[in-house]
Amino acid sequence: MALTLVEAAKLHSGEVFRSSIIEQYARSSDILQTLPFETISGNALRYNREDVLPGIGFRGVNEAYTESTGILNPLTEPLAIAGGDLDVDQFILTTMGEDQRAVQEMLKAKSLALAWTKTFIKGDSSADPREFDGLQVRVTSNQLVAAGATSGGDALSLAKLDELIDIVQSPTHLIMNKTMRRRLTQAARSTAVGGYIQWVPDAFGRKIMAYNDLPILIADEDNAGAKILPFTEANPGGGAAASTSIYAVSFGEGMLAGIQNGVMDVRDLGELQTKAAKRSRIEWYAGIACFHGKSVSRLNGIKDVAVVA
């Protein structure tokens, strides 16, 4: 069964420190808070994705059916190794307490969460073979919707947003940047545009915005403070790269999910021989899998202007 990181933290309630790290990891990212993870053995997941269904027909008495079988595409999703080391000087630990080490480990977990979230959207194994492919690389063909064909990008239209949602099988969430969320709230206040906006609780009880019953997840900044979904993407209509994307996703078993070989690991490596400092290592073997071909769609070419109907 696939679990979110919030649920995984509950399972580690006996290990207070690890539970707090996992929960901090989830709190740092809307996506990691919501995305379910399937724990696998080995370093990759191999599965078959449905491509073409077998044919069905009608027959008359004493006639035969035309034989037909479905087509399955075998796919492999490798795990990526993400993490980092941190050293805390023994002087700090002696004079200020061991809690200083826990503080730094929490900050490392937050940084890892933000870096992983960026890879979830923008990862490209052809550019860096150590990372997994993100949604931008994966979404092609019929699952890719253009906001328009204007040079320099087009305004988001609610009609295109609804089209984006409709091509996902059992959609659960929308993913966008803060600017586009703000544009949607502005549109909802305009009688000329509208838009069905609601507020729903997340896994931590906080109120988040939803459009047409789909909670909006924010992909904001990575661990270096850079925007994950900036207005710097190429436009379908050409011109200066000045657009962003919105994603519709279906999170769940058999749809879009994370994969991991165990939960995030926090290890105490002890005092170093080369300097008077204690080292901790945070590491996570994880990736994502699109089990269903219609589990995610992308609307690209959106420029930073008011939403239209």
PDB file of C-alpha atoms in Angstrom:
ATOM      1  CA  MET A   1       0.000   0.000   0.000  1.00  0.00           C
ATOM      2  CA  ALA A   2       1.285   3.468  -0.911  1.00  0.00           C
ATOM      3  CA  LEU A   3       1.634   5.886   2.032  1.00  0.00           C
ATOM      4  CA  THR A   4       2.238   9.623   2.159  1.00  0.00           C
ATOM      5  CA  LEU A   5       5.231  10.805   4.179  1.00  0.00           C
ATOM      6  CA  VAL A   6       2.848  12.172   6.811  1.00  0.00           C
ATOM      7  CA  GLU A   7       1.380   8.684   7.291  1.00  0.00           C
ATOM      8  CA  ALA A   8       4.864   7.155   7.262  1.00  0.00           C
ATOM      9  CA  ALA A   9       5.867   9.443  10.132  1.00  0.00           C
ATOM     10  CA  LYS A  10       3.010   8.008  12.198  1.00  0.00           C
ATOM     11  CA  LEU A  11       4.370   4.500  11.659  1.00  0.00           C
ATOM     12  CA  HIS A  12       7.705   5.641  13.109  1.00  0.00           C
ATOM     13  CA  SER A  13       6.113   7.246  16.160  1.00  0.00           C
ATOM     14  CA  GLY A  14       8.341   5.122  18.414  1.00  0.00           C
ATOM     15  CA  GLU A  15      11.412   6.698  16.825  1.00  0.00           C
ATOM     16  CA  VAL A  16      10.693  10.302  17.770  1.00  0.00           C
ATOM     17  CA  PHE A  17      13.647  11.883  15.997  1.00  0.00           C
ATOM     18  CA  ARG A  18      13.142  10.030  12.710  1.00  0.00           C
ATOM     19  CA  SER A  19       9.410  10.794  12.813  1.00  0.00           C
ATOM     20  CA  SER A  20      10.128  14.479  13.269  1.00  0.00           C
ATOM     21  CA  ILE A  21      12.556  14.458  10.334  1.00  0.00           C
ATOM     22  CA  ILE A  22      10.021  12.758   8.037  1.00  0.00           C
ATOM     23  CA  GLU A  23       7.267  15.150   9.093  1.00  0.00           C
ATOM     24  CA  GLN A  24       9.543  18.171   8.605  1.00  0.00           C
ATOM     25  CA  TYR A  25      10.361  16.785   5.163  1.00  0.00           C
ATOM     26  CA  ALA A  26       6.678  16.669   4.262  1.00  0.00           C
ATOM     27  CA  ARG A  27       5.863  20.081   5.758  1.00  0.00           C
ATOM     28  CA  SER A  28       8.506  21.673   3.535  1.00  0.00           C
ATOM     29  CA  SER A  29       6.732  20.684   0.315  1.00  0.00           C
ATOM     30  CA  ASP A  30       3.068  20.590  -0.671  1.00  0.00           C
ATOM     31  CA  ILE A  31       3.895  17.820  -3.130  1.00  0.00           C
ATOM     32  CA  LEU A  32       5.767  15.596  -0.666  1.00  0.00           C
ATOM     33  CA  GLN A  33       3.004  16.126   1.870  1.00  0.00           C
ATOM     34  CA  THR A  34       0.448  14.712  -0.575  1.00  0.00           C
ATOM     35  CA  LEU A  35       2.273  12.301  -2.904  1.00  0.00           C
ATOM     36  CA  PRO A  36       1.869   8.644  -1.846  1.00  0.00           C
ATOM     37  CA  PHE A  37       5.002   6.483  -1.813  1.00  0.00           C
ATOM     38  CA  GLU A  38       5.258   2.784  -2.567  1.00  0.00           C
ATOM     39  CA  THR A  39       8.124   0.979  -0.842  1.00  0.00           C
ATOM     40  CA  ILE A  40       9.952  -1.405  -3.154  1.00  0.00           C
ATOM     41  CA  SER A  41      12.879  -3.814  -2.879  1.00  0.00           C
ATOM     42  CA  GLY A  42      15.927  -3.441  -5.078  1.00  0.00           C
ATOM     43  CA  ASN A  43      17.110  -0.340  -6.934  1.00  0.00           C
ATOM     44  CA  ALA A  44      14.344  -0.045  -9.552  1.00  0.00           C
ATOM     45  CA  LEU A  45      10.685  -0.815 -10.149  1.00  0.00           C
ATOM     46  CA  ARG A  46       9.660  -2.759 -13.248  1.00  0.00           C
ATOM     47  CA  TYR A  47       6.020  -2.699 -14.290  1.00  0.00           C
ATOM     48  CA  ASN A  48       3.707  -2.863 -17.295  1.00  0.00           C
ATOM     49  CA  ARG A  49       1.648   0.147 -18.379  1.00  0.00           C
ATOM     50  CA  GLU A  50      -1.579  -0.392 -20.267  1.00  0.00           C
ATOM     51  CA  ASP A  51      -1.284   0.887 -23.857  1.00  0.00           C
ATOM     52  CA  VAL A  52      -3.979  -0.604 -26.103  1.00  0.00           C
ATOM     53  CA  LEU A  53      -7.039  -2.535 -24.922  1.00  0.00           C
ATOM     54  CA  PRO A  54      -7.996  -5.783 -26.690  1.00  0.00           C
ATOM     55  CA  GLY A  55     -10.761  -5.530 -29.272  1.00  0.00           C
ATOM     56  CA  ILE A  56     -14.365  -6.482 -28.506  1.00  0.00           C
ATOM     57  CA  GLY A  57     -17.083  -7.248 -31.066  1.00  0.00           C
ATOM     58  CA  PHE A  58     -20.382  -8.999 -31.628  1.00  0.00           C
ATOM     59  CA  ARG A  59     -20.873 -12.320 -33.404  1.00  0.00           C
ATOM     60  CA  GLY A  60     -23.747 -14.120 -35.017  1.00  0.00           C
ATOM     61  CA  VAL A  61     -24.779 -17.715 -34.382  1.00  0.00           C
ATOM     62  CA  ASN A  62     -22.104 -20.190 -35.594  1.00  0.00           C
ATOM     63  CA  GLU A  63     -19.646 -17.336 -36.207  1.00  0.00           C
ATOM     64  CA  ALA A  64     -16.274 -16.845 -34.496  1.00  0.00           C
ATOM     65  CA  TYR A  65     -14.845 -13.821 -32.735  1.00  0.00           C
ATOM     66  CA  THR A  66     -11.837 -12.019 -34.215  1.00  0.00           C
ATOM     67  CA  GLU A  67      -8.942 -12.762 -31.883  1.00  0.00           C
ATOM     68  CA  SER A  68      -7.440  -9.712 -30.209  1.00  0.00           C
ATOM     69  CA  THR A  69      -5.119  -9.074 -27.277  1.00  0.00           C
ATOM     70  CA  GLY A  70      -4.146  -5.917 -25.458  1.00  0.00           C
ATOM     71  CA  ILE A  71      -0.769  -4.215 -25.571  1.00  0.00           C
ATOM     72  CA  LEU A  72       1.279  -3.537 -22.435  1.00  0.00           C
ATOM     73  CA  ASN A  73       4.415  -1.412 -22.389  1.00  0.00           C
ATOM     74  CA  PRO A  74       7.116  -2.674 -19.982  1.00  0.00           C
ATOM     75  CA  LEU A  75       8.709   0.223 -18.079  1.00  0.00           C
ATOM     76  CA  THR A  76      11.470   0.585 -15.513  1.00  0.00           C
ATOM     77  CA  GLU A  77      11.726   3.355 -12.929  1.00  0.00           C
ATOM     78  CA  PRO A  78      15.119   3.577 -11.193  1.00  0.00           C
ATOM     79  CA  LEU A  79      15.630   5.006  -7.725  1.00  0.00           C
ATOM     80  CA  ALA A  80      17.778   8.108  -7.331  1.00  0.00           C
ATOM     81  CA  ILE A  81      20.079   8.677  -4.354  1.00  0.00           C
ATOM     82  CA  ALA A  82      19.452  12.037  -2.688  1.00  0.00           C
ATOM     83  CA  GLY A  83      20.875  13.421   0.521  1.00  0.00           C
ATOM     84  CA  GLY A  84      23.875  15.086   2.059  1.00  0.00           C
ATOM     85  CA  ASP A  85      26.358  15.267   4.940  1.00  0.00           C
ATOM     86  CA  LEU A  86      26.554  17.882   7.672  1.00  0.00           C
ATOM     87  CA  ASP A  87      29.247  18.531  10.279  1.00  0.00           C
ATOM     88  CA  VAL A  88      28.773  20.282  13.615  1.00  0.00           C
ATOM     89  CA  ASP A  89      31.891  21.378  15.482  1.00  0.00           C
ATOM     90  CA  GLN A  90      32.466  19.731  18.857  1.00  0.00           C
ATOM     91  CA  PHE A  91      32.926  23.172  20.431  1.00  0.00           C
ATOM     92  CA  ILE A  92      29.350  24.097  19.467  1.00  0.00           C
ATOM     93  CA  LEU A  93      28.022  20.800  20.813  1.00  0.00           C
ATOM     94  CA  THR A  94      29.913  21.180  24.118  1.00  0.00           C
ATOM     95  CA  THR A  95      29.046  24.826  24.732  1.00  0.00           C
ATOM     96  CA  MET A  96      25.548  24.979  23.238  1.00  0.00           C
ATOM     97  CA  GLY A  97      24.282  21.411  23.541  1.00  0.00           C
ATOM     98  CA  GLU A  98      23.526  18.434  21.316  1.00  0.00           C
ATOM     99  CA  ASP A  99      20.294  20.111  20.220  1.00  0.00           C
ATOM    100  CA  GLN A 100      22.353  22.163  17.767  1.00  0.00           C
ATOM    101  CA  ARG A 101      22.966  19.010  15.797  1.00  0.00           C
ATOM    102  CA  ALA A 102      19.247  18.215  15.597  1.00  0.00           C
ATOM    103  CA  VAL A 103      18.558  21.758  14.375  1.00  0.00           C
ATOM    104  CA  GLN A 104      21.063  21.354  11.531  1.00  0.00           C
ATOM    105  CA  GLU A 105      19.606  17.963  10.611  1.00  0.00           C
ATOM    106  CA  MET A 106      16.135  19.512  10.379  1.00  0.00           C
ATOM    107  CA  LEU A 107      17.489  22.215   8.074  1.00  0.00           C
ATOM    108  CA  LYS A 108      19.167  19.546   5.941  1.00  0.00           C
ATOM    109  CA  ALA A 109      15.864  17.658   5.687  1.00  0.00           C
ATOM    110  CA  LYS A 110      14.079  20.833   4.582  1.00  0.00           C
ATOM    111  CA  SER A 111      16.746  21.493   1.947  1.00  0.00           C
ATOM    112  CA  LEU A 112      16.456  17.924   0.672  1.00  0.00           C
ATOM    113  CA  ALA A 113      12.661  18.245   0.454  1.00  0.00           C
ATOM    114  CA  LEU A 114      12.879  21.420  -1.639  1.00  0.00           C
ATOM    115  CA  ALA A 115      15.547  19.967  -3.951  1.00  0.00           C
ATOM    116  CA  TRP A 116      13.523  16.779  -4.428  1.00  0.00           C
ATOM    117  CA  THR A 117      10.388  18.810  -5.205  1.00  0.00           C
ATOM    118  CA  LYS A 118      12.208  20.679  -7.968  1.00  0.00           C
ATOM    119  CA  THR A 119      13.374  17.354  -9.438  1.00  0.00           C
ATOM    120  CA  PHE A 120       9.796  16.067  -9.282  1.00  0.00           C
ATOM    121  CA  ILE A 121       8.871  18.869 -11.715  1.00  0.00           C
ATOM    122  CA  LYS A 122      12.058  19.647 -13.633  1.00  0.00           C
ATOM    123  CA  GLY A 123      14.266  16.552 -13.300  1.00  0.00           C
ATOM    124  CA  ASP A 124      15.964  15.400 -16.500  1.00  0.00           C
ATOM    125  CA  SER A 125      18.135  12.272 -16.442  1.00  0.00           C
ATOM    126  CA  SER A 126      19.565  13.120 -19.875  1.00  0.00           C
ATOM    127  CA  ALA A 127      21.072  16.298 -18.389  1.00  0.00           C
ATOM    128  CA  ASP A 128      22.063  14.680 -15.073  1.00  0.00           C
ATOM    129  CA  PRO A 129      21.967  10.836 -15.027  1.00  0.00           C
ATOM    130  CA  ARG A 130      22.043  10.871 -11.209  1.00  0.00           C
ATOM    131  CA  GLU A 131      18.496  12.272 -10.970  1.00  0.00           C
ATOM    132  CA  PHE A 132      15.125  10.922 -12.115  1.00  0.00           C
ATOM    133  CA  ASP A 133      12.918  12.379 -14.852  1.00  0.00           C
ATOM    134  CA  GLY A 134      10.382  14.896 -13.621  1.00  0.00           C
ATOM    135  CA  LEU A 135       6.922  15.698 -14.919  1.00  0.00           C
ATOM    136  CA  GLN A 136       8.100  18.239 -17.494  1.00  0.00           C
ATOM    137  CA  VAL A 137      10.129  15.585 -19.307  1.00  0.00           C
ATOM    138  CA  ARG A 138       7.488  12.884 -18.963  1.00  0.00           C
ATOM    139  CA  VAL A 139       4.418  14.772 -20.207  1.00  0.00           C
ATOM    140  CA  THR A 140       4.199  14.663 -23.998  1.00  0.00           C
ATOM    141  CA  SER A 141       1.735  14.103 -26.836  1.00  0.00           C
ATOM    142  CA  ASN A 142      -1.958  14.140 -25.908  1.00  0.00           C
ATOM    143  CA  GLN A 143      -1.252  14.948 -22.251  1.00  0.00           C
ATOM    144  CA  LEU A 144       0.387  18.259 -23.178  1.00  0.00           C
ATOM    145  CA  VAL A 145      -1.957  21.232 -23.659  1.00  0.00           C
ATOM    146  CA  ALA A 146      -0.813  24.611 -25.001  1.00  0.00           C
ATOM    147  CA  ALA A 147      -2.333  27.761 -23.512  1.00  0.00           C
ATOM    148  CA  GLY A 148      -2.226  29.203 -27.041  1.00  0.00           C
ATOM    149  CA  ALA A 149       0.073  29.933 -29.952  1.00  0.00           C
ATOM    150  CA  THR A 150       0.907  33.583 -29.311  1.00  0.00           C
ATOM    151  CA  SER A 151       4.543  34.670 -29.395  1.00  0.00           C
ATOM    152  CA  GLY A 152       5.590  35.363 -25.807  1.00  0.00           C
ATOM    153  CA  GLY A 153       2.880  33.197 -24.258  1.00  0.00           C
ATOM    154  CA  ASP A 154      -0.859  33.408 -23.603  1.00  0.00           C
ATOM    155  CA  ALA A 155      -3.133  34.234 -20.680  1.00  0.00           C
ATOM    156  CA  LEU A 156      -4.482  31.308 -18.704  1.00  0.00           C
ATOM    157  CA  SER A 157      -8.065  30.629 -19.700  1.00  0.00           C
ATOM    158  CA  LEU A 158     -10.438  28.712 -17.462  1.00  0.00           C
ATOM    159  CA  ALA A 159     -11.553  26.759 -20.537  1.00  0.00           C
ATOM    160  CA  LYS A 160      -7.980  25.509 -21.074  1.00  0.00           C
ATOM    161  CA  LEU A 161      -7.630  24.738 -17.362  1.00  0.00           C
ATOM    162  CA  ASP A 162     -10.795  22.645 -17.505  1.00  0.00           C
ATOM    163  CA  GLU A 163      -9.433  20.893 -20.614  1.00  0.00           C
ATOM    164  CA  LEU A 164      -6.220  20.122 -18.719  1.00  0.00           C
ATOM    165  CA  ILE A 165      -8.210  18.532 -15.903  1.00  0.00           C
ATOM    166  CA  ASP A 166     -10.439  16.526 -18.238  1.00  0.00           C
ATOM    167  CA  ILE A 167      -7.561  14.639 -19.882  1.00  0.00           C
ATOM    168  CA  VAL A 168      -6.384  13.216 -16.548  1.00  0.00           C
ATOM    169  CA  GLN A 169      -7.938   9.998 -15.314  1.00  0.00           C
ATOM    170  CA  SER A 170      -9.476  10.652 -11.873  1.00  0.00           C
ATOM    171  CA  PRO A 171      -7.560  13.910 -11.168  1.00  0.00           C
ATOM    172  CA  THR A 172      -6.738  14.664  -7.529  1.00  0.00           C
ATOM    173  CA  HIS A 173      -4.648  17.892  -7.522  1.00  0.00           C
ATOM    174  CA  LEU A 174      -3.363  20.869  -9.489  1.00  0.00           C
ATOM    175  CA  ILE A 175       0.262  22.026  -9.250  1.00  0.00           C
ATOM    176  CA  MET A 176       1.261  25.635 -10.021  1.00  0.00           C
ATOM    177  CA  ASN A 177       3.287  28.578  -8.723  1.00  0.00           C
ATOM    178  CA  LYS A 178       2.007  31.177  -6.267  1.00  0.00           C
ATOM    179  CA  THR A 179       1.462  33.794  -8.955  1.00  0.00           C
ATOM    180  CA  MET A 180      -0.980  31.606 -10.877  1.00  0.00           C
ATOM    181  CA  ARG A 181      -2.834  30.743  -7.682  1.00  0.00           C
ATOM    182  CA  ARG A 182      -3.176  34.465  -7.007  1.00  0.00           C
ATOM    183  CA  ARG A 183      -4.396  35.019 -10.578  1.00  0.00           C
ATOM    184  CA  LEU A 184      -7.108  32.402 -10.022  1.00  0.00           C
ATOM    185  CA  THR A 185      -8.330  34.099  -6.836  1.00  0.00           C
ATOM    186  CA  GLN A 186      -8.467  37.416  -8.713  1.00  0.00           C
ATOM    187  CA  ALA A 187     -10.479  35.757 -11.488  1.00  0.00           C
ATOM    188  CA  ALA A 188     -12.922  34.301  -8.953  1.00  0.00           C
ATOM    189  CA  ARG A 189     -13.666  37.827  -7.695  1.00  0.00           C
ATOM    190  CA  SER A 190     -14.407  39.047 -11.220  1.00  0.00           C
ATOM    191  CA  THR A 191     -17.985  38.541 -12.443  1.00  0.00           C
ATOM    192  CA  ALA A 192     -16.653  38.619 -16.023  1.00  0.00           C
ATOM    193  CA  VAL A 193     -14.432  35.563 -15.439  1.00  0.00           C
ATOM    194  CA  GLY A 194     -15.406  33.597 -12.317  1.00  0.00           C
ATOM    195  CA  GLY A 195     -13.997  30.199 -11.428  1.00  0.00           C
ATOM    196  CA  TYR A 196     -15.111  27.746  -8.756  1.00  0.00           C
ATOM    197  CA  ILE A 197     -12.694  28.397  -5.855  1.00  0.00           C
ATOM    198  CA  GLN A 198     -12.913  26.652  -2.469  1.00  0.00           C
ATOM    199  CA  TRP A 199     -10.743  26.264   0.637  1.00  0.00           C
ATOM    200  CA  VAL A 200     -10.029  22.748   1.951  1.00  0.00           C
ATOM    201  CA  PRO A 201      -7.836  21.400   4.804  1.00  0.00           C
ATOM    202  CA  ASP A 202      -4.503  19.733   4.065  1.00  0.00           C
ATOM    203  CA  ALA A 203      -2.827  16.884   5.987  1.00  0.00           C
ATOM    204  CA  PHE A 204      -1.709  19.333   8.713  1.00  0.00           C
ATOM    205  CA  GLY A 205      -5.111  21.010   9.054  1.00  0.00           C
ATOM    206  CA  ARG A 206      -4.101  24.154   7.158  1.00  0.00           C
ATOM    207  CA  LYS A 207      -6.544  25.673   4.668  1.00  0.00           C
ATOM    208  CA  ILE A 208      -5.417  25.471   1.037  1.00  0.00           C
ATOM    209  CA  MET A 209      -7.151  26.672  -2.105  1.00  0.00           C
ATOM    210  CA  ALA A 210      -8.959  24.309  -4.473  1.00  0.00           C
ATOM    211  CA  TYR A 211     -10.269  24.834  -7.998  1.00  0.00           C
ATOM    212  CA  ASN A 212     -13.285  22.732  -9.010  1.00  0.00           C
ATOM    213  CA  ASP A 213     -12.726  20.461  -5.979  1.00  0.00           C
ATOM    214  CA  LEU A 214      -9.024  19.903  -6.822  1.00  0.00           C
ATOM    215  CA  PRO A 215      -6.617  21.131  -4.106  1.00  0.00           C
ATOM    216  CA  ILE A 216      -3.894  23.415  -5.473  1.00  0.00           C
ATOM    217  CA  LEU A 217      -0.347  22.379  -4.551  1.00  0.00           C
ATOM    218  CA  ILE A 218       2.320  25.066  -4.749  1.00  0.00           C
ATOM    219  CA  ALA A 219       5.742  24.421  -6.283  1.00  0.00           C
ATOM    220  CA  ASP A 220       7.476  27.520  -4.973  1.00  0.00           C
ATOM    221  CA  GLU A 221      11.261  27.595  -4.447  1.00  0.00           C
ATOM    222  CA  ASP A 222      14.024  24.999  -4.395  1.00  0.00           C
ATOM    223  CA  ASN A 223      16.744  24.697  -1.747  1.00  0.00           C
ATOM    224  CA  ALA A 224      18.787  27.418  -3.463  1.00  0.00           C
ATOM    225  CA  GLY A 225      15.888  29.894  -3.412  1.00  0.00           C
ATOM    226  CA  ALA A 226      15.242  29.605  -7.173  1.00  0.00           C
ATOM    227  CA  LYS A 227      11.673  29.405  -8.466  1.00  0.00           C
ATOM    228  CA  ILE A 228      10.633  25.883  -9.469  1.00  0.00           C
ATOM    229  CA  LEU A 229       7.945  27.043 -11.923  1.00  0.00           C
ATOM    230  CA  PRO A 230       9.178  30.475 -13.031  1.00  0.00           C
ATOM    231  CA  PHE A 231       7.948  32.474 -16.008  1.00  0.00           C
ATOM    232  CA  THR A 232      11.011  31.479 -18.010  1.00  0.00           C
ATOM    233  CA  GLU A 233       9.762  28.430 -19.914  1.00  0.00           C
ATOM    234  CA  ALA A 234       9.677  28.309 -23.707  1.00  0.00           C
ATOM    235  CA  ASN A 235       6.355  29.320 -25.282  1.00  0.00           C
ATOM    236  CA  PRO A 236       4.524  27.046 -27.757  1.00  0.00           C
ATOM    237  CA  GLY A 237       4.093  30.127 -29.971  1.00  0.00           C
ATOM    238  CA  GLY A 238       7.757  31.123 -29.802  1.00  0.00           C
ATOM    239  CA  GLY A 239       9.158  34.483 -28.748  1.00  0.00           C
ATOM    240  CA  ALA A 240      11.066  35.294 -25.566  1.00  0.00           C
ATOM    241  CA  ALA A 241      10.775  32.497 -22.983  1.00  0.00           C
ATOM    242  CA  ALA A 242       8.340  34.090 -20.520  1.00  0.00           C
ATOM    243  CA  SER A 243       5.756  31.477 -19.571  1.00  0.00           C
ATOM    244  CA  THR A 244       5.033  28.908 -16.887  1.00  0.00           C
ATOM    245  CA  SER A 245       3.074  25.646 -16.611  1.00  0.00           C
ATOM    246  CA  ILE A 246       0.235  24.189 -14.559  1.00  0.00           C
ATOM    247  CA  TYR A 247       0.008  20.432 -13.971  1.00  0.00           C
ATOM    248  CA  ALA A 248      -3.059  18.309 -13.251  1.00  0.00           C
ATOM    249  CA  VAL A 249      -2.211  15.041 -11.505  1.00  0.00           C
ATOM    250  CA  SER A 250      -3.846  11.900 -10.202  1.00  0.00           C
ATOM    251  CA  PHE A 251      -1.980  10.811  -7.074  1.00  0.00           C
ATOM    252  CA  GLY A 252      -2.605   7.259  -5.919  1.00  0.00           C
ATOM    253  CA  GLU A 253      -1.910   3.575  -6.396  1.00  0.00           C
ATOM    254  CA  GLY A 254      -1.915   2.629 -10.061  1.00  0.00           C
ATOM    255  CA  MET A 255      -1.651   6.297 -11.063  1.00  0.00           C
ATOM    256  CA  LEU A 256       1.172   8.756 -10.222  1.00  0.00           C
ATOM    257  CA  ALA A 257       3.110   7.847  -7.082  1.00  0.00           C
ATOM    258  CA  GLY A 258       6.519   8.032  -5.497  1.00  0.00           C
ATOM    259  CA  ILE A 259       8.700   4.972  -5.045  1.00  0.00           C
ATOM    260  CA  GLN A 260      11.304   4.425  -2.335  1.00  0.00           C
ATOM    261  CA  ASN A 261      13.486   1.731  -0.838  1.00  0.00           C
ATOM    262  CA  GLY A 262      12.673   2.472   2.788  1.00  0.00           C
ATOM    263  CA  VAL A 263      12.015   5.852   4.395  1.00  0.00           C
ATOM    264  CA  MET A 264      14.564   8.630   4.586  1.00  0.00           C
ATOM    265  CA  ASP A 265      17.589   7.531   6.617  1.00  0.00           C
ATOM    266  CA  VAL A 266      19.334   9.752   9.176  1.00  0.00           C
ATOM    267  CA  ARG A 267      22.675   8.284  10.257  1.00  0.00           C
ATOM    268  CA  ASP A 268      25.115   9.373  12.949  1.00  0.00           C
ATOM    269  CA  LEU A 269      28.635   8.868  11.542  1.00  0.00           C
ATOM    270  CA  GLY A 270      30.318  10.022  14.757  1.00  0.00           C
ATOM    271  CA  GLU A 271      33.328  12.272  15.229  1.00  0.00           C
ATOM    272  CA  LEU A 272      35.614  12.772  12.258  1.00  0.00           C
ATOM    273  CA  GLN A 273      39.315  11.943  12.384  1.00  0.00           C
ATOM    274  CA  THR A 274      40.276  14.982  10.322  1.00  0.00           C
ATOM    275  CA  LYS A 275      38.566  17.619  12.495  1.00  0.00           C
ATOM    276  CA  ALA A 276      36.787  18.027  15.809  1.00  0.00           C
ATOM    277  CA  ALA A 277      33.271  17.714  14.453  1.00  0.00           C
ATOM    278  CA  LYS A 278      30.503  15.145  14.411  1.00  0.00           C
ATOM    279  CA  ARG A 279      28.982  14.189  11.054  1.00  0.00           C
ATOM    280  CA  SER A 280      25.418  13.213  10.205  1.00  0.00           C
ATOM    281  CA  ARG A 281      24.268  11.844   6.872  1.00  0.00           C
ATOM    282  CA  ILE A 282      20.723  12.169   5.532  1.00  0.00           C
ATOM    283  CA  GLU A 283      19.931   9.955   2.566  1.00  0.00           C
ATOM    284  CA  TRP A 284      16.850   8.818   0.662  1.00  0.00           C
ATOM    285  CA  TYR A 285      16.543   6.323  -2.204  1.00  0.00           C
ATOM    286  CA  ALA A 286      13.468   7.506  -4.074  1.00  0.00           C
ATOM    287  CA  GLY A 287      11.903   8.351  -7.444  1.00  0.00           C
ATOM    288  CA  ILE A 288       8.492   8.515  -9.100  1.00  0.00           C
ATOM    289  CA  ALA A 289       6.429   6.228 -11.321  1.00  0.00           C
ATOM    290  CA  CYS A 290       3.613   7.067 -13.748  1.00  0.00           C
ATOM    291  CA  PHE A 291       1.709   3.791 -13.612  1.00  0.00           C
ATOM    292  CA  HIS A 292      -1.108   5.149 -15.805  1.00  0.00           C
ATOM    293  CA  GLY A 293      -0.536   7.040 -19.062  1.00  0.00           C
ATOM    294  CA  LYS A 294      -3.236   9.561 -18.126  1.00  0.00           C
ATOM    295  CA  SER A 295      -2.148  10.211 -14.542  1.00  0.00           C
ATOM    296  CA  VAL A 296      -0.659  13.636 -15.315  1.00  0.00           C
ATOM    297  CA  SER A 297      -1.117  16.456 -17.823  1.00  0.00           C
ATOM    298  CA  ARG A 298       0.619  19.778 -18.400  1.00  0.00           C
ATOM    299  CA  LEU A 299      -0.695  23.158 -19.557  1.00  0.00           C
ATOM    300  CA  ASN A 300       2.237  25.232 -20.820  1.00  0.00           C
ATOM    301  CA  GLY A 301       2.768  28.629 -22.423  1.00  0.00           C
ATOM    302  CA  ILE A 302       1.027  30.628 -19.643  1.00  0.00           C
ATOM    303  CA  LYS A 303       2.226  34.212 -19.249  1.00  0.00           C
ATOM    304  CA  ASP A 304       1.855  36.377 -16.151  1.00  0.00           C
ATOM    305  CA  VAL A 305      -1.357  38.280 -16.993  1.00  0.00           C
ATOM    306  CA  ALA A 306      -4.952  38.192 -15.764  1.00  0.00           C
ATOM    307  CA  VAL A 307      -6.932  34.974 -16.237  1.00  0.00           C
ATOM    308  CA  VAL A 308      -9.608  34.952 -18.929  1.00  0.00           C
ATOM    309  CA  ALA A 309     -12.725  32.874 -19.291  1.00  0.00           C
TER     310      ALA A 309
END
